[in-house]
Coordinates of C-alpha atoms and ligand atoms in Angstrom, one line a residue:
M1 CA -27.2 -31.4 26.1
E2 CA -25.8 -33.1 29.2
L3 CA -22.8 -31.1 30.5
L4 CA -21.9 -33.3 33.5
K5 CA -22.9 -36.5 35.0
A6 CA -22.1 -38.0 38.5
C7 CA -22.1 -41.7 38.5
D8 CA -22.4 -43.6 41.8
L9 CA -20.2 -40.9 43.3
A10 CA -19.3 -41.5 46.9
K11 CA -17.1 -40.0 49.5
S12 CA -16.2 -41.2 53.0
F13 CA -14.1 -39.7 55.6
G14 CA -13.2 -42.6 57.9
N15 CA -16.5 -43.9 59.2
T16 CA -18.4 -40.9 57.9
H17 CA -20.2 -41.6 54.7
A18 CA -20.6 -38.1 53.5
V19 CA -21.9 -38.9 50.0
K20 CA -23.4 -42.4 49.4
G21 CA -23.1 -43.2 45.7
I22 CA -25.2 -40.5 44.1
N23 CA -26.3 -40.2 40.5
F24 CA -27.4 -37.1 38.8
H25 CA -26.7 -35.0 35.6
I26 CA -26.5 -31.4 34.8
E27 CA -27.9 -30.0 31.6
E28 CA -26.1 -27.3 29.7
G29 CA -27.6 -23.8 30.2
R30 CA -29.5 -24.6 33.4
C31 CA -29.3 -23.1 36.7
V32 CA -29.3 -25.9 39.2
S33 CA -29.7 -25.7 43.0
L34 CA -28.3 -28.2 45.4
L35 CA -30.4 -28.1 48.5
G36 CA -29.9 -29.9 51.8
P37 CA -29.6 -29.4 55.5
N38 CA -26.3 -29.0 57.4
G39 CA -24.1 -31.9 56.8
A40 CA -26.1 -33.4 53.9
G41 CA -23.0 -33.6 51.7
K42 CA -23.4 -30.5 49.5
T43 CA -19.8 -29.1 50.0
T44 CA -18.4 -32.7 49.6
T45 CA -20.3 -33.2 46.4
L46 CA -19.2 -29.8 44.9
K47 CA -15.6 -30.3 45.9
M48 CA -15.6 -33.6 44.2
L49 CA -17.0 -32.2 41.1
S50 CA -14.5 -29.4 41.0
G51 CA -11.5 -31.8 41.6
L52 CA -10.6 -30.5 45.0
L53 CA -11.6 -33.8 46.7
E54 CA -10.9 -37.2 45.3
P55 CA -14.2 -39.5 45.3
T56 CA -13.8 -42.7 47.3
S57 CA -15.7 -44.3 44.4
G58 CA -17.7 -43.4 41.4
S59 CA -16.9 -41.1 38.4
I60 CA -17.7 -37.9 36.8
D61 CA -18.5 -37.6 33.1
F62 CA -18.0 -34.2 31.3
K63 CA -19.7 -33.8 28.0
G64 CA -20.1 -37.6 27.8
E65 CA -16.5 -38.5 28.6
K66 CA -14.8 -39.6 31.8
A67 CA -13.4 -36.5 33.3
K68 CA -9.7 -36.2 34.5
D69 CA -8.9 -32.7 35.1
L70 CA -11.9 -30.4 35.0
R71 CA -10.3 -27.3 36.3
E72 CA -10.3 -25.6 32.7
F73 CA -14.1 -26.0 32.5
I74 CA -15.2 -25.3 36.0
G75 CA -15.3 -22.1 38.0
Y76 CA -15.7 -22.6 41.8
L77 CA -16.5 -20.2 44.6
P78 CA -16.0 -22.1 48.0
Q79 CA -18.4 -21.8 50.9
Y80 CA -15.7 -20.0 52.8
P81 CA -13.6 -18.2 50.2
A82 CA -10.1 -17.0 51.3
F83 CA -8.6 -13.8 49.7
Y84 CA -5.2 -12.2 50.0
N85 CA -6.5 -9.2 51.9
W86 CA -3.4 -7.2 51.2
M87 CA -4.1 -7.3 47.5
S88 CA -6.4 -5.0 45.6
G89 CA -9.5 -6.4 43.9
K90 CA -7.8 -6.0 40.6
E91 CA -4.5 -7.5 41.6
F92 CA -6.4 -10.6 43.0
L93 CA -8.3 -11.1 39.8
V94 CA -5.2 -10.8 37.6
F95 CA -3.5 -13.2 39.9
A96 CA -6.4 -15.7 39.6
G97 CA -6.4 -15.2 35.8
Q98 CA -2.7 -16.2 35.6
L99 CA -3.3 -19.2 37.9
A100 CA -6.0 -20.2 35.4
K101 CA -3.4 -20.0 32.6
L102 CA -4.3 -16.8 31.1
N103 CA -1.3 -14.7 30.0
R104 CA -0.8 -11.4 31.8
K105 CA -2.5 -9.4 29.0
E106 CA -5.5 -11.5 28.8
A107 CA -5.8 -11.6 32.6
E108 CA -5.7 -7.8 32.8
I109 CA -8.4 -7.4 30.1
R110 CA -10.7 -10.1 31.5
S111 CA -10.2 -8.7 35.0
E112 CA -11.3 -5.3 33.9
E113 CA -14.4 -6.7 32.2
L114 CA -15.4 -8.7 35.2
L115 CA -14.9 -5.9 37.7
E116 CA -17.2 -3.9 35.6
R117 CA -19.7 -6.8 35.4
V118 CA -19.7 -7.3 39.2
G119 CA -19.9 -3.6 40.0
L120 CA -16.5 -3.3 41.5
T121 CA -14.7 -1.0 39.1
N122 CA -14.7 1.9 41.4
A123 CA -13.2 -0.2 44.2
K124 CA -10.7 -2.1 42.0
K125 CA -7.7 -0.4 43.5
R126 CA -8.8 -0.8 47.2
K127 CA -7.3 -3.5 49.4
I128 CA -9.7 -6.5 49.7
A129 CA -9.3 -6.2 53.6
G130 CA -11.7 -3.1 53.3
Y131 CA -14.4 -4.9 51.2
S132 CA -17.8 -5.6 52.7
G133 CA -19.1 -9.1 52.8
G134 CA -21.2 -8.6 49.5
M135 CA -18.2 -7.0 47.7
R136 CA -16.0 -9.9 48.7
Q137 CA -18.6 -12.4 47.5
R138 CA -18.9 -10.5 44.1
L139 CA -15.1 -10.5 43.8
G140 CA -15.4 -14.2 44.4
L141 CA -17.8 -14.6 41.6
A142 CA -15.6 -12.6 39.3
Q143 CA -12.6 -14.9 40.3
A144 CA -14.6 -18.1 39.5
L145 CA -15.6 -16.5 36.1
I146 CA -12.1 -15.4 35.1
H147 CA -11.3 -18.3 32.6
R148 CA -14.8 -18.4 31.1
P149 CA -15.7 -21.8 32.6
K150 CA -18.5 -24.0 31.1
L151 CA -20.0 -24.7 34.6
L152 CA -19.9 -22.3 37.5
M153 CA -20.2 -23.9 41.1
L154 CA -21.0 -21.7 44.0
D155 CA -21.2 -23.2 47.5
E156 CA -23.7 -21.2 49.5
P157 CA -23.0 -17.9 47.7
V158 CA -25.5 -15.8 49.6
S159 CA -25.8 -17.5 53.1
A160 CA -23.4 -15.2 54.9
L161 CA -24.8 -12.1 53.4
D162 CA -27.2 -9.4 54.6
P163 CA -30.3 -8.9 52.6
L164 CA -28.8 -6.3 50.4
G165 CA -25.7 -8.2 49.7
R166 CA -27.9 -11.3 49.0
R167 CA -29.9 -9.4 46.5
E168 CA -26.8 -8.1 44.7
V169 CA -25.4 -11.5 44.4
L170 CA -28.7 -13.0 43.3
D171 CA -29.2 -10.4 40.6
M172 CA -25.7 -11.1 39.4
M173 CA -26.4 -14.9 39.3
R174 CA -29.5 -14.2 37.3
E175 CA -27.4 -12.4 34.6
I176 CA -24.6 -15.0 34.7
K177 CA -27.1 -17.8 34.1
E178 CA -27.9 -16.4 30.8
E179 CA -24.6 -17.5 29.4
T180 CA -23.1 -20.0 31.9
T181 CA -24.4 -23.2 33.4
I182 CA -24.7 -22.8 37.3
L183 CA -24.7 -25.3 40.1
F184 CA -25.1 -23.7 43.5
S185 CA -25.8 -24.9 47.0
T186 CA -28.1 -23.0 49.4
H187 CA -30.1 -23.4 52.5
V188 CA -32.4 -20.5 51.4
L189 CA -35.3 -22.2 49.7
H190 CA -36.9 -19.1 48.6
D191 CA -33.7 -18.2 46.5
A192 CA -33.6 -21.6 45.0
E193 CA -37.3 -21.2 44.0
E194 CA -36.5 -17.7 42.6
I195 CA -33.6 -18.5 40.3
S196 CA -33.1 -22.2 39.6
D197 CA -34.4 -24.2 36.7
D198 CA -33.6 -27.6 38.3
I199 CA -33.3 -28.7 41.8
L200 CA -31.4 -31.5 43.6
I201 CA -32.3 -32.2 47.2
I202 CA -29.6 -34.2 49.1
N203 CA -30.2 -35.6 52.5
A204 CA -27.8 -37.7 54.5
G205 CA -25.5 -38.3 51.5
E206 CA -28.3 -39.3 49.1
I207 CA -30.4 -37.6 46.5
A208 CA -33.9 -37.3 47.8
V209 CA -35.6 -35.4 45.1
S210 CA -34.3 -34.1 41.6
G211 CA -35.9 -32.7 38.6
S212 CA -37.0 -29.4 37.0
L213 CA -38.4 -27.0 39.6
G214 CA -41.7 -26.9 37.7
S215 CA -42.1 -30.7 37.6
V216 CA -41.0 -31.2 41.1
M217 CA -43.4 -28.6 42.5
E218 CA -46.2 -30.1 40.2
K219 CA -45.5 -33.7 41.6
Y220 CA -45.4 -32.7 45.3
R221 CA -47.4 -29.7 45.4
Q222 CA -50.6 -30.0 47.6
P223 CA -53.3 -27.6 48.6
I224 CA -53.0 -26.3 52.0
L225 CA -55.5 -24.3 54.3
H226 CA -54.2 -21.9 56.9
I227 CA -56.7 -21.3 59.7
E228 CA -56.4 -19.1 62.6
F229 CA -58.8 -19.2 65.6
E230 CA -59.4 -16.9 68.6
S231 CA -58.5 -19.6 70.9
Q232 CA -57.2 -23.1 70.6
A233 CA -59.3 -25.5 68.7
A234 CA -57.3 -28.7 69.6
D235 CA -60.3 -31.0 70.0
W236 CA -61.8 -30.1 66.8
L237 CA -58.3 -30.5 65.0
K238 CA -57.9 -33.9 66.4
S239 CA -61.2 -35.1 65.0
I240 CA -60.5 -33.7 61.4
T241 CA -57.6 -36.1 60.8
S242 CA -60.2 -38.7 60.1
Y243 CA -61.5 -36.9 57.1
S244 CA -60.2 -38.4 53.8
V245 CA -59.5 -35.0 52.3
V246 CA -57.1 -34.2 55.1
S247 CA -53.5 -35.4 54.5
E248 CA -51.7 -33.7 57.4
V249 CA -52.4 -31.3 60.2
D250 CA -49.8 -29.0 61.6
I251 CA -50.9 -27.0 64.8
Q252 CA -49.0 -23.9 66.1
G253 CA -50.9 -22.5 69.1
N254 CA -54.2 -21.0 67.6
K255 CA -53.0 -21.4 64.1
V256 CA -53.2 -24.5 61.9
S257 CA -52.0 -25.5 58.6
I258 CA -54.0 -28.4 57.0
V259 CA -52.5 -30.1 53.9
L260 CA -55.5 -31.4 51.8
N261 CA -55.7 -34.1 49.1
D262 CA -58.4 -32.2 47.3
M263 CA -58.8 -28.4 47.6
V264 CA -62.4 -28.0 46.4
N265 CA -63.9 -30.8 48.6
G266 CA -61.5 -30.3 51.5
K267 CA -62.2 -26.5 51.8
Q268 CA -66.0 -27.0 51.8
T269 CA -65.8 -29.9 54.3
I270 CA -63.6 -28.1 56.6
L271 CA -65.5 -24.7 56.4
Q272 CA -68.8 -26.3 56.8
D273 CA -67.5 -28.1 59.9
I274 CA -66.2 -24.9 61.3
V275 CA -69.5 -23.2 60.7
D276 CA -71.6 -26.1 62.1
R277 CA -69.5 -26.0 65.3
K278 CA -69.5 -22.2 65.6
L279 CA -65.7 -22.2 66.1
P280 CA -64.2 -18.8 66.6
I281 CA -62.4 -18.3 63.4
L282 CA -60.1 -15.2 62.7
K283 CA -58.6 -16.1 59.5
F284 CA -59.1 -18.7 56.7
E285 CA -56.7 -18.8 53.7
T286 CA -56.0 -21.3 50.8
S287 CA -52.5 -21.8 49.3
Q288 CA -50.2 -24.3 47.9
T289 CA -47.3 -26.1 49.7
T290 CA -44.0 -24.5 48.8
L291 CA -40.5 -25.7 48.1
E292 CA -39.9 -25.2 51.9
D293 CA -42.7 -27.5 52.8
L294 CA -41.4 -30.2 50.5
F295 CA -37.9 -29.7 51.9
M296 CA -39.0 -30.1 55.5
K297 CA -40.9 -33.2 54.6
V298 CA -38.0 -34.8 52.8
V299 CA -35.5 -33.9 55.5
K300 CA -37.7 -35.1 58.4
A301 CA -38.6 -38.4 56.7
Ligands
ATP1 N1 -12.7 -33.2 55.9 C1 -13.6 -34.0 56.4 N2 -13.3 -34.8 57.4 C2 -14.3 -35.6 58.1 N3 -15.6 -35.4 57.9 C3 -16.0 -34.5 57.0 C4 -15.0 -33.7 56.4 N4 -15.8 -32.9 55.4 C5 -17.0 -33.1 55.6 N5 -17.2 -34.0 56.5 C6 -18.5 -34.7 57.1 O1 -19.2 -35.1 55.9 C7 -20.7 -34.7 56.0 C8 -21.1 -33.8 55.0 O2 -20.4 -32.6 55.0 P1 -20.5 -31.3 54.0 O3 -19.7 -30.3 54.5 O4 -20.5 -31.9 52.6 O5 -22.1 -30.9 54.3 P2 -22.9 -29.7 53.7 O6 -24.1 -30.3 53.1 O7 -22.1 -28.8 52.9 O8 -23.3 -29.0 55.1 P3 -23.4 -27.4 55.4 O9 -24.8 -27.0 55.0 O10 -23.2 -27.2 56.8 O11 -22.3 -26.6 54.6 C9 -20.8 -34.1 57.4 O12 -21.1 -35.1 58.3 C10 -19.3 -33.7 57.8 O13 -19.1 -33.6 59.2
MG2 MG1 -21.4 -26.9 53.0

């Protein structure tokens, strides 16, 4: 079922057209990643969906109806969350719960539940000032979940974290996605590949690619050869672009990545050529283009 739909959603700041009339929808129960380079419009989009920014034009439907105030249904963790550092983790959650219209008792119970859930029970009485980056981000997740939202929106939830903190938050998101629809933005394509069901790539304020991760990869995935030589093979590389099986060639010193239109024929043609010319080959590997390759292509275009 369709949970949220953005219709021609746009936001301008003076002459900056941050989001240029985008259309997309989010299905209930999915984990959706919003990908795009710096300045693409990810934060602006999430802020409009969460009601923090008024769109310049366009509308948002929630469960098929024009949305007015979505705060009850949406939990939001900003890109740069601010905490009251003098509060303890527990105090902060109870406070957030009351802001979200839970009564004191409900806020207390829900806070305890979430502290347990995000692994902060032992630190609940400590001042937030002493929390690590990973702990703060987990507290932020708990805060966003306090009123049992239908949609959880996370803006770059792992970007500022070290590998350990990142792993903690990703594991938590994997658990949360079992019961809550998630929309999160990220630069880390590997994370998006790991946990999302659907992806949206936004570039310069426009949606460039959207769909389920599987269908997008299926549609855009191409076979790729990674070859390493003992010395540069620039002359030969120039000549292979004329083969119809070769789609793109990316040379990095003695290494080359060759995107092929057809793996079986391409591999044979290239390998035969290398053997015929007795080129000093060190490594010859086959693989498929990744989400990162697709992202680079979309963003550079
Ligand atoms: N309050 C504002 N006033 C003026 N311009 C803004 C404002 N907020 C965002 N912008 C501009 O809108 C564009 C999109 O910004 P946005 O923060 O949405 O990008 P982003 O995809 O979240 O980038 P990042 O990956 O760096 O977080 C940028 O050009 C940015 O400079
Ligand atoms: Mg941003």
